[in-house]
Amino acid sequence: MIEANGLVKDYRTIRALDSVSLKVGRGEIFGFFGPNGAGKTTCIRVLCGLTQASGGDAKVLDIDVCKNPVWVRDNIAVLSEETRFYEEMTPRRYLNMFGKFMLVKKSERLARINSIADLADLRGFIDQKIASLSQGQRQRVSLARVLMADAPLLFLDEPFEGIDIIHRKKLREHFRDYVSRGNTIFFTSHNLIEAEHIVDRFAFIHQGKLIACGTAQELKDKYLAPSYLLHVSDPQKAKEALDRGLRLQNIKVIEGQVMLTLQKRADAASISKILVQENVDLFEMRTTGTMEEVFERTARGDVC
Amino acid sequence: MTPPEETQLPPPDDELPPPPTDLAENAKSYGEIKTKKSGLSATMKRAFTIFEKDLSTMAKHGLISAVILFIFLATIFNIMSFAMSETMRFNIGESGDGGDGPGTLPNSNDHTSPIAIAGPSRSVTSGTMVVLDASASTDNEALIYYIWTFNENSREIELYGETVQYRFYAIGNYEVTLIVVDSSWNMNETHTSVTVTAASSDNQPPNANGGNEQSINAGSYLTLDGANSTDNVLVTNWTWIFRDYQNRLERALYGVNPTYRCENAGDLNFQLIVRDSAGNVGMGGTTVHVMPSGPNPTPPQARMNIDNQVSVGDEVQLDASESFDDQGAIRDYIWFVGHNSTVRTLNGETTSFIAEEQGMYEIFLAVRDNSGNVGVEENEVLVYPAGIDPDTISWTSTPFGTDVSFNLLTYVYGIALLSSVIFVGGLFAKGFTHEITKGTIKVLFFGPISVTTMIFSKILYPIFVAPIFIFPLMVISLTVFEQSLGDILMITLVSYLLTVVTMVAAAFGSCLLYVGAKRMVLKPSIVSRMFMYLSLLGTLTVFEWLAFVLDQWQQTTRWNAMYLDYSGIAVLSPFHQGGMLLSNAIIGTDWALDLWTFVIPLVLIVGGTLASKRLYSDMFSRE
């Protein structure tokens, strides 16, 4: 769906993108993360054909985005953080206008607006002027515009901004259903914790450079120490047994659960064996460490 | 390896869904993605959607001011037009209905108006010959025209001369207007009245009966029948008035059963005026349908080529060779040359007459095909006194010339352009400025909107908004010129099309300017400003090209001459002037003018397109 090779974007003396190469496949939610000013938005702009790269090349949906930016935009939908509105319009009219841009027939357009209004939680203000809406409501209107598009590729910049918990759940389900049909989402957010449960693959950008890319597991394996949280029948006994039987960096009991960090990831398979030998029941074993920690480490250049 | 200093617990399971499965498991074989590529139709649909959005914004914020502006412009244009029509009326020497402006003949220093004296009012009995005498009129120079006008039975009578005679039969009160003109074409007018009373005690008007409608073929003789007209005493006079040659040329027949050879196809509406011995008048009428006598249904087109301004004694050439018929079957060329009270008839594709007196000669050309279909054209020749060379008279001395219809076109084009600039340009600029300052234009570009779509949507302003204002304004402005509604609409349509070309060029230039601005230099670049101005001036080149192509096609030079003569703004055309300079500089003549007018804009257009392509892609380069 997306293939970028050595993308460079310079703004006079500033290099916003520095040899960024990435591939995004069909049917995945691709997360693109980085701090403010790292180059996320610039990268999206280049991939959407809204600005031209200073170097490198990129294909989106097999279309050369440098040569045919409008053709690319014909087939994608973009949710940008800088979306502006025609303040006099109501969300309904705004969405109708974009439906026309997408050349959707009137009956279908109206049906789509109705269904998207539910999904993006617009019902309470769909016929009010946009000028009177809050920032969160505006964000939902923008999101609705994107969701209306019958496009195989979505670029979503902070799609959950201003969305309440109930609708977030619905949206996540919608996104999962959307990609399960072979579509793709290029996703950015500041909330890595939430993103971890949505995104299939992560890419981290820092100071214009792509510093890491992979699934959550791959990145955690690569960048985080092997830490686990164990829910067992006897935490104290388990702690003592594991301390004796494994090479550990540390182990402690927190809130009735055992938390440990191995010196070598390969030792993880021995945990259950030791607990069986000690007659301790293992109810659940989870890896710990978040993608935020991964990002911090990649940004610092740390590798396990 | 540094262990994490603080461990963060993941959120509870019931709040978030489980992490997605590994991507490899999702690697399915999906159907092929078919990408859409917008063509011209999609671009136009989207442009119309933007235009629709813009219009509603404009309607909301600018409608009241637009209506006020419309009323203001309509008033101004109407006053201007009235003043202009009066000026033209004077310039063609027919003050007619009250034109008493202090105009003079070009190059004349005499601005003193003559004093017209028409003699006392009088009362006469029906059938009396009345002498109208203007010999008491005075002037510091010589008086050259005496024109007497009045209405008799709804028909305007014009008599020429210092002393004229007219026998008044119809009972009534006649308001007679005398216009005197001196040799410097200063004029003055006055009025007198003639009251006609019955010659006997009979005051009952006769009953006029013009007979039944008739249909005959062109070329046949028509016999009219007024025998069924009646009177309580005796009907003594039958006058049949009608207009032949496509309703342009007035004719009169007399008698109870006059005959007339109907040469021209078309309807003839006869007005029958019958009079009894006491002078009482009755009116009636009939219609005669003259059918084409052959299979050719389309009338020929009359075109005359004459010199509109000559000196006394000059031979005026009349040329109808540019007249044409779709079947090439023009049979007759008939010229009617009217001057004062005389009308002479000439024949032939080309002919001539000697302009023996100064003043206005009215030229009427009729061309007729084998089937009797007829096409007509009218024009005028202004004959200056000896000693004045028409070729040296500047256009400013007779600001609107004598070719009324063409100069109306020029005038209306100016009005259309002005009103377009005010209305459309104002609305356009308002919308565009709003979008730029508020940044809302970016909203559109996140959709499948190209710069081309954006520009096209703005160009729709002059095409669709302009006529809403321009057509009513033009009609209001032109009514004072006493043109037919059809002519007014045609003139307006042509002006509108010319205006649209200009406005589209302006819109295009503005869009380029905008694109230049969005290139994110702090100010629009000099290059993008140049594009805008050149595209405006480039409009002139369109006219110039058109004139050139028409001349090539018709093997004439008239279109180019017309462009140069009447398009005063041609002097602003860098292509024209530049072409002249370059041609003169390089080869010493301006014969290569047309080449330059093609080459220079072509280079600019190609260069502009290439340059703007670079600009487009970088529109959003800066946050």
Tab-separated table of N, CA, C and O in Angstrom, chain A residues 226-269:
chain	number	residue	atom	x	y	z
A	226	PRO	N	13.531	-8.492	29.440
A	226	PRO	CA	12.450	-9.478	29.511
A	226	PRO	C	11.811	-9.508	30.908
A	226	PRO	O	12.248	-10.245	31.788
A	227	SER	N	10.800	-8.712	31.102
A	227	SER	CA	10.106	-8.633	32.394
A	227	SER	C	8.737	-9.282	32.269
A	227	SER	O	8.080	-9.159	31.233
A	228	TYR	N	8.322	-9.950	33.371
A	228	TYR	CA	7.054	-10.677	33.333
A	228	TYR	C	6.304	-10.441	34.627
A	228	TYR	O	6.887	-10.219	35.689
A	229	LEU	N	5.006	-10.562	34.528
A	229	LEU	CA	4.126	-10.445	35.680
A	229	LEU	C	3.401	-11.784	35.824
A	229	LEU	O	2.755	-12.238	34.870
A	230	LEU	N	3.559	-12.401	37.006
A	230	LEU	CA	2.990	-13.738	37.189
A	230	LEU	C	1.864	-13.695	38.206
A	230	LEU	O	2.010	-13.113	39.286
A	231	HIS	N	0.732	-14.319	37.832
A	231	HIS	CA	-0.390	-14.451	38.760
A	231	HIS	C	-0.376	-15.908	39.230
A	231	HIS	O	-0.669	-16.807	38.436
A	232	VAL	N	0.015	-16.098	40.470
A	232	VAL	CA	0.241	-17.479	40.949
A	232	VAL	C	-0.535	-17.726	42.247
A	232	VAL	O	-1.025	-16.788	42.882
A	233	SER	N	-0.563	-19.022	42.642
A	233	SER	CA	-1.329	-19.377	43.852
A	233	SER	C	-0.577	-18.970	45.128
A	233	SER	O	-1.185	-18.592	46.119
A	234	ASP	N	0.774	-19.011	45.069
A	234	ASP	CA	1.544	-18.639	46.259
A	234	ASP	C	2.685	-17.746	45.822
A	234	ASP	O	3.790	-18.214	45.480
A	235	PRO	N	2.494	-16.447	45.852
A	235	PRO	CA	3.506	-15.528	45.327
A	235	PRO	C	4.842	-15.621	46.053
A	235	PRO	O	5.903	-15.579	45.417
A	236	GLN	N	4.821	-15.729	47.366
A	236	GLN	CA	6.080	-15.749	48.127
A	236	GLN	C	6.907	-16.972	47.794
A	236	GLN	O	8.123	-16.892	47.579
A	237	LYS	N	6.191	-18.143	47.729
A	237	LYS	CA	6.894	-19.380	47.409
A	237	LYS	C	7.451	-19.335	45.986
A	237	LYS	O	8.580	-19.762	45.723
A	238	ALA	N	6.669	-18.794	45.107
A	238	ALA	CA	7.101	-18.682	43.708
A	238	ALA	C	8.320	-17.793	43.594
A	238	ALA	O	9.273	-18.085	42.869
A	239	LYS	N	8.328	-16.674	44.337
A	239	LYS	CA	9.458	-15.736	44.303
A	239	LYS	C	10.739	-16.419	44.733
A	239	LYS	O	11.786	-16.302	44.065
A	240	GLU	N	10.641	-17.188	45.814
A	240	GLU	CA	11.840	-17.851	46.327
A	240	GLU	C	12.349	-18.901	45.339
A	240	GLU	O	13.549	-19.020	45.081
A	241	ALA	N	11.422	-19.678	44.779
A	241	ALA	CA	11.815	-20.731	43.839
A	241	ALA	C	12.465	-20.159	42.601
A	241	ALA	O	13.494	-20.646	42.118
A	242	LEU	N	11.873	-19.127	42.056
A	242	LEU	CA	12.400	-18.530	40.823
A	242	LEU	C	13.739	-17.847	41.084
A	242	LEU	O	14.626	-17.861	40.236
A	243	ASP	N	13.891	-17.239	42.243
A	243	ASP	CA	15.139	-16.576	42.594
A	243	ASP	C	16.281	-17.585	42.656
A	243	ASP	O	17.412	-17.293	42.263
A	244	ARG	N	15.901	-18.782	43.101
A	244	ARG	CA	16.929	-19.816	43.175
A	244	ARG	C	17.245	-20.409	41.806
A	244	ARG	O	18.387	-20.681	41.471
A	245	GLY	N	16.230	-20.622	41.010
A	245	GLY	CA	16.383	-21.400	39.788
A	245	GLY	C	16.762	-20.620	38.548
A	245	GLY	O	17.129	-21.204	37.533
A	246	LEU	N	16.653	-19.278	38.550
A	246	LEU	CA	16.881	-18.499	37.318
A	246	LEU	C	17.916	-17.404	37.560
A	246	LEU	O	18.107	-16.968	38.688
A	247	ARG	N	18.533	-16.946	36.421
A	247	ARG	CA	19.431	-15.790	36.535
A	247	ARG	C	18.576	-14.534	36.333
A	247	ARG	O	18.131	-14.265	35.219
A	248	LEU	N	18.369	-13.816	37.422
A	248	LEU	CA	17.416	-12.686	37.381
A	248	LEU	C	18.127	-11.353	37.591
A	248	LEU	O	19.137	-11.293	38.286
A	249	GLN	N	17.547	-10.341	36.992
A	249	GLN	CA	18.004	-8.986	37.322
A	249	GLN	C	17.346	-8.534	38.610
A	249	GLN	O	17.974	-7.893	39.438
A	250	ASN	N	16.068	-8.817	38.745
A	250	ASN	CA	15.380	-8.538	39.995
A	250	ASN	C	14.073	-9.313	40.042
A	250	ASN	O	13.576	-9.768	39.002
A	251	ILE	N	13.516	-9.445	41.239
A	251	ILE	CA	12.217	-10.085	41.430
A	251	ILE	C	11.587	-9.509	42.679
A	251	ILE	O	12.265	-9.240	43.673
A	252	LYS	N	10.271	-9.251	42.599
A	252	LYS	CA	9.576	-8.743	43.779
A	252	LYS	C	8.092	-9.086	43.661
A	252	LYS	O	7.605	-9.441	42.584
A	253	VAL	N	7.431	-8.990	44.845
A	253	VAL	CA	5.994	-9.265	44.873
A	253	VAL	C	5.268	-7.929	45.023
A	253	VAL	O	5.559	-7.158	45.920
A	254	ILE	N	4.362	-7.674	44.068
A	254	ILE	CA	3.596	-6.430	44.105
A	254	ILE	C	2.119	-6.766	44.019
A	254	ILE	O	1.694	-7.441	43.073
A	255	GLU	N	1.384	-6.316	45.012
A	255	GLU	CA	-0.069	-6.506	45.027
A	255	GLU	C	-0.450	-7.950	44.743
A	255	GLU	O	-1.311	-8.251	43.917
A	256	GLY	N	0.264	-8.869	45.385
A	256	GLY	CA	-0.066	-10.295	45.273
A	256	GLY	C	0.376	-10.936	43.979
A	256	GLY	O	-0.004	-12.075	43.695
A	257	GLN	N	1.152	-10.226	43.178
A	257	GLN	CA	1.653	-10.793	41.925
A	257	GLN	C	3.178	-10.704	41.920
A	257	GLN	O	3.762	-9.799	42.520
A	258	VAL	N	3.773	-11.648	41.200
A	258	VAL	CA	5.238	-11.684	41.153
A	258	VAL	C	5.702	-10.939	39.900
A	258	VAL	O	5.224	-11.230	38.797
A	259	MET	N	6.589	-10.004	40.074
A	259	MET	CA	7.152	-9.303	38.928
A	259	MET	C	8.641	-9.581	38.878
A	259	MET	O	9.350	-9.381	39.855
A	260	LEU	N	9.127	-10.060	37.724
A	260	LEU	CA	10.551	-10.395	37.634
A	260	LEU	C	11.116	-9.946	36.299
A	260	LEU	O	10.381	-9.766	35.324
A	261	THR	N	12.419	-9.753	36.298
A	261	THR	CA	13.134	-9.402	35.070
A	261	THR	C	14.284	-10.382	34.890
A	261	THR	O	15.145	-10.517	35.777
A	262	LEU	N	14.269	-11.111	33.752
A	262	LEU	CA	15.308	-12.102	33.478
A	262	LEU	C	16.563	-11.421	32.958
A	262	LEU	O	16.507	-10.336	32.390
A	263	GLN	N	17.674	-12.135	33.147
A	263	GLN	CA	18.888	-11.627	32.512
A	263	GLN	C	18.919	-12.026	31.048
A	263	GLN	O	19.446	-11.317	30.203
A	264	LYS	N	18.346	-13.231	30.749
A	264	LYS	CA	18.301	-13.670	29.352
A	264	LYS	C	16.864	-14.046	28.991
A	264	LYS	O	16.214	-14.782	29.732
A	265	ARG	N	16.384	-13.572	27.860
A	265	ARG	CA	15.021	-13.837	27.451
A	265	ARG	C	14.766	-15.335	27.280
A	265	ARG	O	13.650	-15.828	27.502
A	266	ALA	N	15.804	-16.087	26.910
A	266	ALA	CA	15.637	-17.528	26.658
A	266	ALA	C	15.221	-18.302	27.900
A	266	ALA	O	14.659	-19.400	27.824
A	267	ASP	N	15.450	-17.696	29.064
A	267	ASP	CA	15.103	-18.383	30.311
A	267	ASP	C	13.605	-18.377	30.602
A	267	ASP	O	13.142	-19.005	31.552
A	268	ALA	N	12.857	-17.626	29.790
A	268	ALA	CA	11.429	-17.482	30.075
A	268	ALA	C	10.718	-18.828	30.074
A	268	ALA	O	9.776	-19.058	30.854
A	269	ALA	N	11.184	-19.759	29.226
A	269	ALA	CA	10.516	-21.058	29.126
A	269	ALA	C	10.659	-21.867	30.422
A	269	ALA	O	9.844	-22.759	30.700
